[in-house]
Amino acid sequence: HAGDLFDSVRPTNRAITVAIEQLLRLSRANIPTIVIAGNHETPKLRETGHIFRLFDHLEHIYPVYERAEKIDLEIKGKRISIHAIPHCREKDDFSEYLKSVAPDPSADYNILVTHGAVQAIQVFKMNEFNEYIIPFPSISKGFDYVALGHYHGFTRIRNNIVYSGSTERMSFSESKEEKGIVDVKISSSTVTNFIPLPTRRMIEIGPIDCKNLGPREIVEKVREKAEGRDFKDSIVRLSLINVDPATYKSIDLSSINNIFSRAMHFEIRHSIGKEPEQIVPTDIMIADLLTEFEKFLERGHYKDKDVLLEIGKRYIRQAEGEE
C-alpha cells in the first residue's frame, strides 16, 4: 500500500478497526504486506504518535513510517527487495531518501514504493499543503516496478511506474472516475493490468432553488426530489441555493437527515446565492487544534502553505503552553 491508508493523523475508531481487521486477515494468511505512510496520516509534530505504531507487532505486516526502509523477501525461490520511502515529517529527509535509493543488484527483483506528486510530463498533484514533489529521474533508476501513492486516479506513467489510485471515490470531483486495483506481473518485462472494482454510488440532489420558500417548504422540496430513490450505502450530497440565512437556521435538518438515513455519508451544501458554497456534513468530527488548522489550510487557496503551517504551529504551541 503506497500511503494514505487513513485520511487523517487521528482516524476514527471505526476506520482503525476496519484496517486492523483486514491486516490481520493478511497476517493470518502469511501474506507479506508493506504499508507506507502518506501525507494524510503523517503528523507534523514529532511528539504526536504515529497511528502506524499499531501495526508494528503484526506478523508479516511491514509498516514503514519513520524513515525509508529496505525489506528483503524470499518468495517462490526469488529474492525481492522492496525499497519503501514513506512521506516524512521533513521534506529534506524525503528528498535525501529519493536521491540515495537504488536497485539492489543482488536481488532478483527490485520494487520501489513511495508517496508523492511525480513531476513528469505533468505533475500529479492533489494541491494539498503538505504534499511532496517526486522528481521523475529519482524513480526511473531501473526498478522492476514502482508503486506510487497520493494521486487518486489510476495512471501509468510508464508501464512499470504506476499510480494505482484509490479503490473508492474520495470526493464528488471523482464521481465519474473508474476505481480499481493493479495486477502486476514482474518478469523480464513488467506487465500491469487495471482491474475495475465496484464502488459506492455518488448521488447529487439538486440544486434546489429555495428562493421565497419557508423551512417546511424546503423540506418538502427535498422529499419530492428524493422520493422513490434508493440511497442505501451511497454517498449523497444535497445542494440548496438562494437560501435565506434565517430560513436555513429554522429548517428541520433532522427530517432531511432521516430522508437520507440509508446513505453511508450525507452532506448538505447551501448558499444564499446561486452557487452552493458551504458544506455541512452530517458526520462532523472535531480533531485537535493543530489537525483542524491543517485541514483549514488544505481547504483554502493560500500561497506558502508550509510556511503558514509552521507559523500557526508555533502559535498553537505557545497558546497550549508547550513553548
Short mmCIF file of C-alpha atoms in Angstrom, two decimals:
data_model
loop_
_atom_site.label_atom_id
_atom_site.label_comp_id
_atom_site.label_asym_id
_atom_site.label_seq_id
_atom_site.Cartn_x
_atom_site.Cartn_y
_atom_site.Cartn_z
CA HIS A 1 0.00 0.00 0.00
CA ALA A 2 1.56 3.27 -1.18
CA GLY A 3 0.25 5.61 1.50
CA ASP A 4 -2.86 7.33 2.89
CA LEU A 5 -4.33 4.17 4.35
CA PHE A 6 -6.04 6.64 6.69
CA ASP A 7 -7.40 10.07 5.81
CA SER A 8 -6.08 11.85 8.88
CA VAL A 9 -3.50 11.76 11.66
CA ARG A 10 -6.23 10.71 14.08
CA PRO A 11 -8.64 8.43 12.21
CA THR A 12 -11.96 7.35 13.68
CA ASN A 13 -12.20 4.21 15.80
CA ARG A 14 -14.26 2.60 13.05
CA ALA A 15 -11.55 3.26 10.44
CA ILE A 16 -8.86 1.86 12.75
CA THR A 17 -10.93 -1.25 13.48
CA VAL A 18 -11.55 -1.97 9.79
CA ALA A 19 -7.86 -1.51 8.95
CA ILE A 20 -6.66 -3.82 11.73
CA GLU A 21 -9.26 -6.48 10.87
CA GLN A 22 -8.15 -6.58 7.23
CA LEU A 23 -4.42 -6.51 8.04
CA LEU A 24 -4.97 -9.40 10.46
CA ARG A 25 -6.55 -11.39 7.63
CA LEU A 26 -3.40 -10.89 5.56
CA SER A 27 -1.19 -11.69 8.54
CA ARG A 28 -3.00 -14.96 9.31
CA ALA A 29 -2.76 -15.96 5.66
CA ASN A 30 1.05 -15.44 5.82
CA ILE A 31 0.90 -12.80 3.07
CA PRO A 32 3.75 -10.25 3.36
CA THR A 33 2.22 -6.77 3.25
CA ILE A 34 4.12 -3.49 3.04
CA VAL A 35 2.22 -0.36 4.07
CA ILE A 36 3.93 3.03 3.86
CA ALA A 37 2.71 6.27 5.40
CA GLY A 38 1.25 9.02 3.23
CA ASN A 39 0.88 12.72 3.94
CA HIS A 40 -2.62 12.34 5.40
CA GLU A 41 -1.68 10.10 8.32
CA THR A 42 1.79 11.56 9.00
CA PRO A 43 1.81 14.03 11.93
CA LYS A 44 3.88 17.18 11.59
CA LEU A 45 4.79 17.26 15.28
CA ARG A 46 7.37 14.71 16.42
CA GLU A 47 5.70 14.42 19.81
CA THR A 48 2.49 13.23 18.11
CA GLY A 49 2.49 9.44 17.93
CA HIS A 50 2.06 7.80 14.53
CA ILE A 51 -1.06 5.68 14.02
CA PHE A 52 1.03 3.05 12.19
CA ARG A 53 2.62 2.05 15.51
CA LEU A 54 -0.49 -0.10 15.99
CA PHE A 55 0.76 -2.37 13.21
CA ASP A 56 4.34 -2.84 14.44
CA HIS A 57 3.73 -6.23 16.03
CA LEU A 58 1.53 -7.80 13.35
CA GLU A 59 3.33 -10.76 11.78
CA HIS A 60 4.04 -10.44 8.03
CA ILE A 61 2.90 -6.78 8.12
CA TYR A 62 5.62 -4.20 7.46
CA PRO A 63 4.51 -0.65 8.36
CA VAL A 64 7.02 1.95 7.13
CA TYR A 65 6.50 5.40 8.60
CA GLU A 66 9.50 6.90 10.43
CA ARG A 67 12.18 6.54 7.75
CA ALA A 68 12.93 4.77 4.47
CA GLU A 69 13.41 1.02 4.76
CA LYS A 70 14.60 -1.82 2.53
CA ILE A 71 12.64 -5.02 3.06
CA ASP A 72 14.01 -8.25 1.57
CA LEU A 73 11.54 -11.07 0.94
CA GLU A 74 12.01 -14.61 -0.33
CA ILE A 75 9.01 -15.59 -2.46
CA LYS A 76 8.85 -18.72 -4.63
CA GLY A 77 12.62 -19.01 -4.63
CA LYS A 78 13.14 -15.40 -5.73
CA ARG A 79 14.71 -12.63 -3.66
CA ILE A 80 12.62 -9.48 -3.84
CA SER A 81 13.87 -6.17 -2.46
CA ILE A 82 11.19 -3.64 -1.53
CA HIS A 83 12.56 -0.10 -1.26
CA ALA A 84 9.95 1.77 0.81
CA ILE A 85 10.06 5.57 1.14
CA PRO A 86 7.16 6.97 3.18
CA HIS A 87 6.01 10.55 3.49
CA CYS A 88 8.43 12.09 6.01
CA ARG A 89 7.89 14.82 8.58
CA GLU A 90 10.73 16.77 6.98
CA LYS A 91 10.85 17.41 3.25
CA ASP A 92 14.67 17.30 3.21
CA ASP A 93 14.66 13.76 4.61
CA PHE A 94 12.25 12.64 1.90
CA SER A 95 14.41 14.23 -0.82
CA GLU A 96 17.57 12.58 0.51
CA TYR A 97 15.94 9.15 0.55
CA LEU A 98 14.85 9.61 -3.07
CA LYS A 99 18.34 10.68 -4.13
CA SER A 100 20.08 7.74 -2.47
CA VAL A 101 17.65 4.91 -3.29
CA ALA A 102 18.88 2.45 -5.93
CA PRO A 103 18.12 -1.12 -7.02
CA ASP A 104 19.97 -3.92 -5.22
CA PRO A 105 21.96 -5.81 -7.88
CA SER A 106 21.92 -9.00 -5.77
CA ALA A 107 18.10 -9.15 -5.77
CA ASP A 108 16.08 -10.90 -8.46
CA TYR A 109 13.53 -8.11 -8.47
CA ASN A 110 13.55 -4.56 -7.09
CA ILE A 111 10.35 -2.72 -6.25
CA LEU A 112 10.15 0.93 -5.15
CA VAL A 113 7.10 2.14 -3.25
CA THR A 114 6.74 5.81 -2.36
CA HIS A 115 4.20 8.59 -1.89
CA GLY A 116 4.03 11.99 -3.56
CA ALA A 117 3.35 14.02 -6.70
CA VAL A 118 5.58 12.84 -9.56
CA GLN A 119 6.93 15.61 -11.73
CA ALA A 120 6.93 14.04 -15.20
CA ILE A 121 5.15 15.23 -18.36
CA GLN A 122 2.52 16.53 -15.96
CA VAL A 123 2.67 16.97 -12.21
CA PHE A 124 0.33 14.57 -10.42
CA LYS A 125 -0.58 16.99 -7.64
CA MET A 126 -3.57 16.92 -5.30
CA ASN A 127 -2.95 20.58 -4.29
CA GLU A 128 -2.53 19.66 -0.63
CA PHE A 129 -0.31 21.86 1.51
CA ASN A 130 2.00 19.07 2.73
CA GLU A 131 2.45 17.08 -0.47
CA TYR A 132 5.98 16.40 -1.70
CA ILE A 133 7.14 16.55 -5.31
CA ILE A 134 8.97 13.49 -6.68
CA PRO A 135 11.43 14.32 -9.50
CA PHE A 136 10.96 11.75 -12.24
CA PRO A 137 14.70 10.84 -12.52
CA SER A 138 14.68 9.70 -8.87
CA ILE A 139 12.22 6.87 -9.62
CA SER A 140 13.48 5.90 -13.09
CA LYS A 141 16.67 4.16 -11.93
CA GLY A 142 15.99 0.67 -13.23
CA PHE A 143 13.49 -0.64 -10.69
CA ASP A 144 11.38 -3.53 -11.93
CA TYR A 145 8.26 -1.84 -10.62
CA VAL A 146 7.46 1.50 -8.97
CA ALA A 147 4.26 1.65 -6.90
CA LEU A 148 3.12 5.22 -6.34
CA GLY A 149 0.61 6.66 -3.89
CA HIS A 150 -1.03 10.08 -3.39
CA TYR A 151 -2.75 10.70 -6.74
CA HIS A 152 -6.27 9.22 -6.63
CA GLY A 153 -6.65 8.38 -10.32
CA PHE A 154 -5.20 5.23 -11.93
CA THR A 155 -2.31 6.39 -14.12
CA ARG A 156 0.51 4.63 -15.94
CA ILE A 157 3.47 6.99 -16.14
CA ARG A 158 5.40 4.13 -17.69
CA ASN A 159 4.35 0.51 -17.89
CA ASN A 160 6.32 -0.22 -14.71
CA ILE A 161 5.67 3.12 -12.94
CA VAL A 162 2.06 3.31 -11.83
CA TYR A 163 -0.35 5.19 -9.61
CA SER A 164 -2.93 2.54 -8.76
CA GLY A 165 -5.25 5.27 -7.48
CA SER A 166 -7.81 4.92 -4.71
CA THR A 167 -10.22 1.99 -4.57
CA GLU A 168 -13.08 4.32 -3.62
CA ARG A 169 -14.10 7.76 -4.82
CA MET A 170 -12.83 10.30 -2.31
CA SER A 171 -14.81 13.36 -3.45
CA PHE A 172 -17.53 14.37 -5.89
CA SER A 173 -14.84 15.58 -8.31
CA GLU A 174 -14.03 11.87 -8.79
CA SER A 175 -17.64 10.81 -9.34
CA LYS A 176 -17.05 9.77 -12.96
CA GLU A 177 -13.66 8.08 -12.39
CA GLU A 178 -13.34 4.30 -12.59
CA LYS A 179 -11.68 2.83 -9.49
CA GLY A 180 -9.84 -0.44 -9.07
CA ILE A 181 -6.60 -2.25 -8.34
CA VAL A 182 -3.49 -3.04 -10.38
CA ASP A 183 -2.42 -6.62 -11.15
CA VAL A 184 1.36 -6.60 -11.68
CA LYS A 185 3.34 -9.43 -13.29
CA ILE A 186 7.09 -8.97 -12.90
CA SER A 187 9.47 -10.98 -15.06
CA SER A 188 11.94 -9.93 -17.74
CA SER A 189 9.37 -7.25 -18.58
CA THR A 190 6.74 -5.88 -16.21
CA VAL A 191 3.08 -6.15 -17.21
CA THR A 192 0.43 -4.12 -15.38
CA ASN A 193 -3.31 -4.61 -15.75
CA PHE A 194 -6.00 -2.39 -14.25
CA ILE A 195 -8.86 -4.35 -12.67
CA PRO A 196 -12.01 -2.24 -12.07
CA LEU A 197 -13.84 -2.63 -8.76
CA PRO A 198 -17.47 -1.89 -7.90
CA THR A 199 -17.62 1.34 -5.90
CA ARG A 200 -20.21 3.20 -3.88
CA ARG A 201 -22.56 5.38 -5.86
CA MET A 202 -22.19 9.14 -5.53
CA ILE A 203 -25.54 10.89 -5.85
CA GLU A 204 -26.14 14.62 -6.13
CA ILE A 205 -29.58 16.00 -5.26
CA GLY A 206 -30.38 19.45 -6.65
CA PRO A 207 -29.53 22.21 -6.73
CA ILE A 208 -32.92 23.09 -5.26
CA ASP A 209 -33.87 26.78 -5.61
CA CYS A 210 -35.13 27.86 -2.20
CA LYS A 211 -35.95 31.47 -3.07
CA ASN A 212 -39.11 32.63 -1.25
CA LEU A 213 -39.52 29.18 0.37
CA GLY A 214 -40.08 28.64 4.07
CA PRO A 215 -38.37 25.93 6.16
CA ARG A 216 -41.20 23.39 5.79
CA GLU A 217 -41.49 24.02 2.06
CA ILE A 218 -37.76 23.37 1.64
CA VAL A 219 -38.05 20.04 3.46
CA GLU A 220 -40.98 19.08 1.21
CA LYS A 221 -38.98 20.02 -1.91
CA VAL A 222 -36.15 17.78 -0.72
CA ARG A 223 -38.61 14.97 -0.02
CA GLU A 224 -40.03 15.28 -3.55
CA LYS A 225 -36.55 15.12 -5.11
CA ALA A 226 -35.64 12.05 -3.07
CA GLU A 227 -38.92 10.16 -3.48
CA GLY A 228 -38.57 6.68 -4.98
CA ARG A 229 -34.76 6.69 -4.99
CA ASP A 230 -32.55 4.18 -3.20
CA PHE A 231 -29.70 5.76 -1.24
CA LYS A 232 -28.51 2.65 0.60
CA ASP A 233 -24.71 2.70 1.15
CA SER A 234 -24.36 5.67 -1.23
CA ILE A 235 -22.53 8.97 -0.78
CA VAL A 236 -25.14 11.71 -1.14
CA ARG A 237 -24.83 15.48 -1.45
CA LEU A 238 -27.80 17.84 -1.33
CA SER A 239 -27.40 21.34 -2.80
CA LEU A 240 -29.67 24.21 -1.74
CA ILE A 241 -29.33 27.61 -3.41
CA ASN A 242 -30.85 31.03 -2.72
CA VAL A 243 -31.41 30.12 0.93
CA ASP A 244 -32.14 32.96 3.32
CA PRO A 245 -29.75 32.53 6.31
CA ALA A 246 -32.57 32.92 8.85
CA THR A 247 -34.67 30.39 6.97
CA TYR A 248 -31.82 27.88 6.90
CA LYS A 249 -31.44 28.08 10.68
CA SER A 250 -35.12 27.17 11.02
CA ILE A 251 -35.02 24.12 8.74
CA ASP A 252 -35.68 20.82 10.50
CA LEU A 253 -32.38 19.21 9.46
CA SER A 254 -33.19 16.02 11.35
CA SER A 255 -36.12 15.46 8.97
CA ILE A 256 -33.81 15.89 5.98
CA ASN A 257 -31.23 13.56 7.55
CA ASN A 258 -33.95 10.93 8.03
CA ILE A 259 -34.77 11.06 4.32
CA PHE A 260 -31.19 10.01 3.56
CA SER A 261 -30.68 7.75 6.60
CA ARG A 262 -29.72 4.74 4.45
CA ALA A 263 -26.82 6.65 2.85
CA MET A 264 -23.29 5.83 4.01
CA HIS A 265 -22.47 9.56 4.00
CA PHE A 266 -24.76 12.56 3.58
CA GLU A 267 -23.91 16.25 3.40
CA ILE A 268 -25.70 19.49 2.58
CA ARG A 269 -24.30 22.36 0.54
CA HIS A 270 -26.21 25.61 0.88
CA SER A 271 -25.77 29.15 -0.34
CA ILE A 272 -27.54 32.49 -0.16
CA GLY A 273 -26.74 32.85 -3.87
CA LYS A 274 -26.98 30.58 -6.90
CA GLU A 275 -23.75 28.67 -6.26
CA PRO A 276 -23.61 26.28 -3.28
CA GLU A 277 -20.67 27.26 -1.10
CA GLN A 278 -20.88 25.94 2.43
CA ILE A 279 -20.76 22.20 3.05
CA VAL A 280 -22.44 20.84 6.17
CA PRO A 281 -21.59 17.14 6.63
CA THR A 282 -23.80 15.10 8.94
CA ASP A 283 -20.86 13.25 10.49
CA ILE A 284 -18.73 16.14 11.74
CA MET A 285 -15.76 15.16 13.92
CA ILE A 286 -13.64 17.87 15.54
CA ALA A 287 -9.98 16.90 15.89
CA ASP A 288 -7.22 18.60 17.90
CA LEU A 289 -6.44 22.24 17.16
CA LEU A 290 -3.36 21.57 15.03
CA THR A 291 -5.17 18.98 12.89
CA GLU A 292 -8.10 21.37 12.39
CA PHE A 293 -5.66 24.13 11.37
CA GLU A 294 -4.02 21.77 8.85
CA LYS A 295 -7.45 20.95 7.39
CA PHE A 296 -8.28 24.67 7.23
CA LEU A 297 -5.13 25.40 5.23
CA GLU A 298 -5.76 22.42 2.97
CA ARG A 299 -9.23 23.66 2.04
CA GLY A 300 -8.09 27.20 1.20
CA HIS A 301 -6.16 28.68 -1.70
CA TYR A 302 -3.12 30.14 0.04
CA LYS A 303 0.45 30.66 -1.07
CA ASP A 304 3.27 29.16 1.03
CA LYS A 305 1.01 26.78 2.96
CA ASP A 306 4.00 25.09 4.59
CA VAL A 307 5.22 28.45 5.93
CA LEU A 308 1.76 29.28 7.27
CA LEU A 309 1.60 25.86 8.94
CA GLU A 310 4.93 26.40 10.72
CA ILE A 311 3.86 29.85 11.96
CA GLY A 312 0.48 28.52 13.08
CA LYS A 313 2.11 25.54 14.77
CA ARG A 314 4.34 27.88 16.77
CA TYR A 315 1.39 29.99 17.94
CA ILE A 316 -0.66 26.91 18.83
CA ARG A 317 2.20 25.53 20.91
CA GLN A 318 2.57 28.87 22.70
CA ALA A 319 -1.17 29.02 23.40
CA GLU A 320 -1.15 25.48 24.78
CA GLY A 321 1.87 26.23 26.96
CA GLU A 322 4.21 23.87 25.10
CA GLU A 323 6.85 26.51 24.49
#
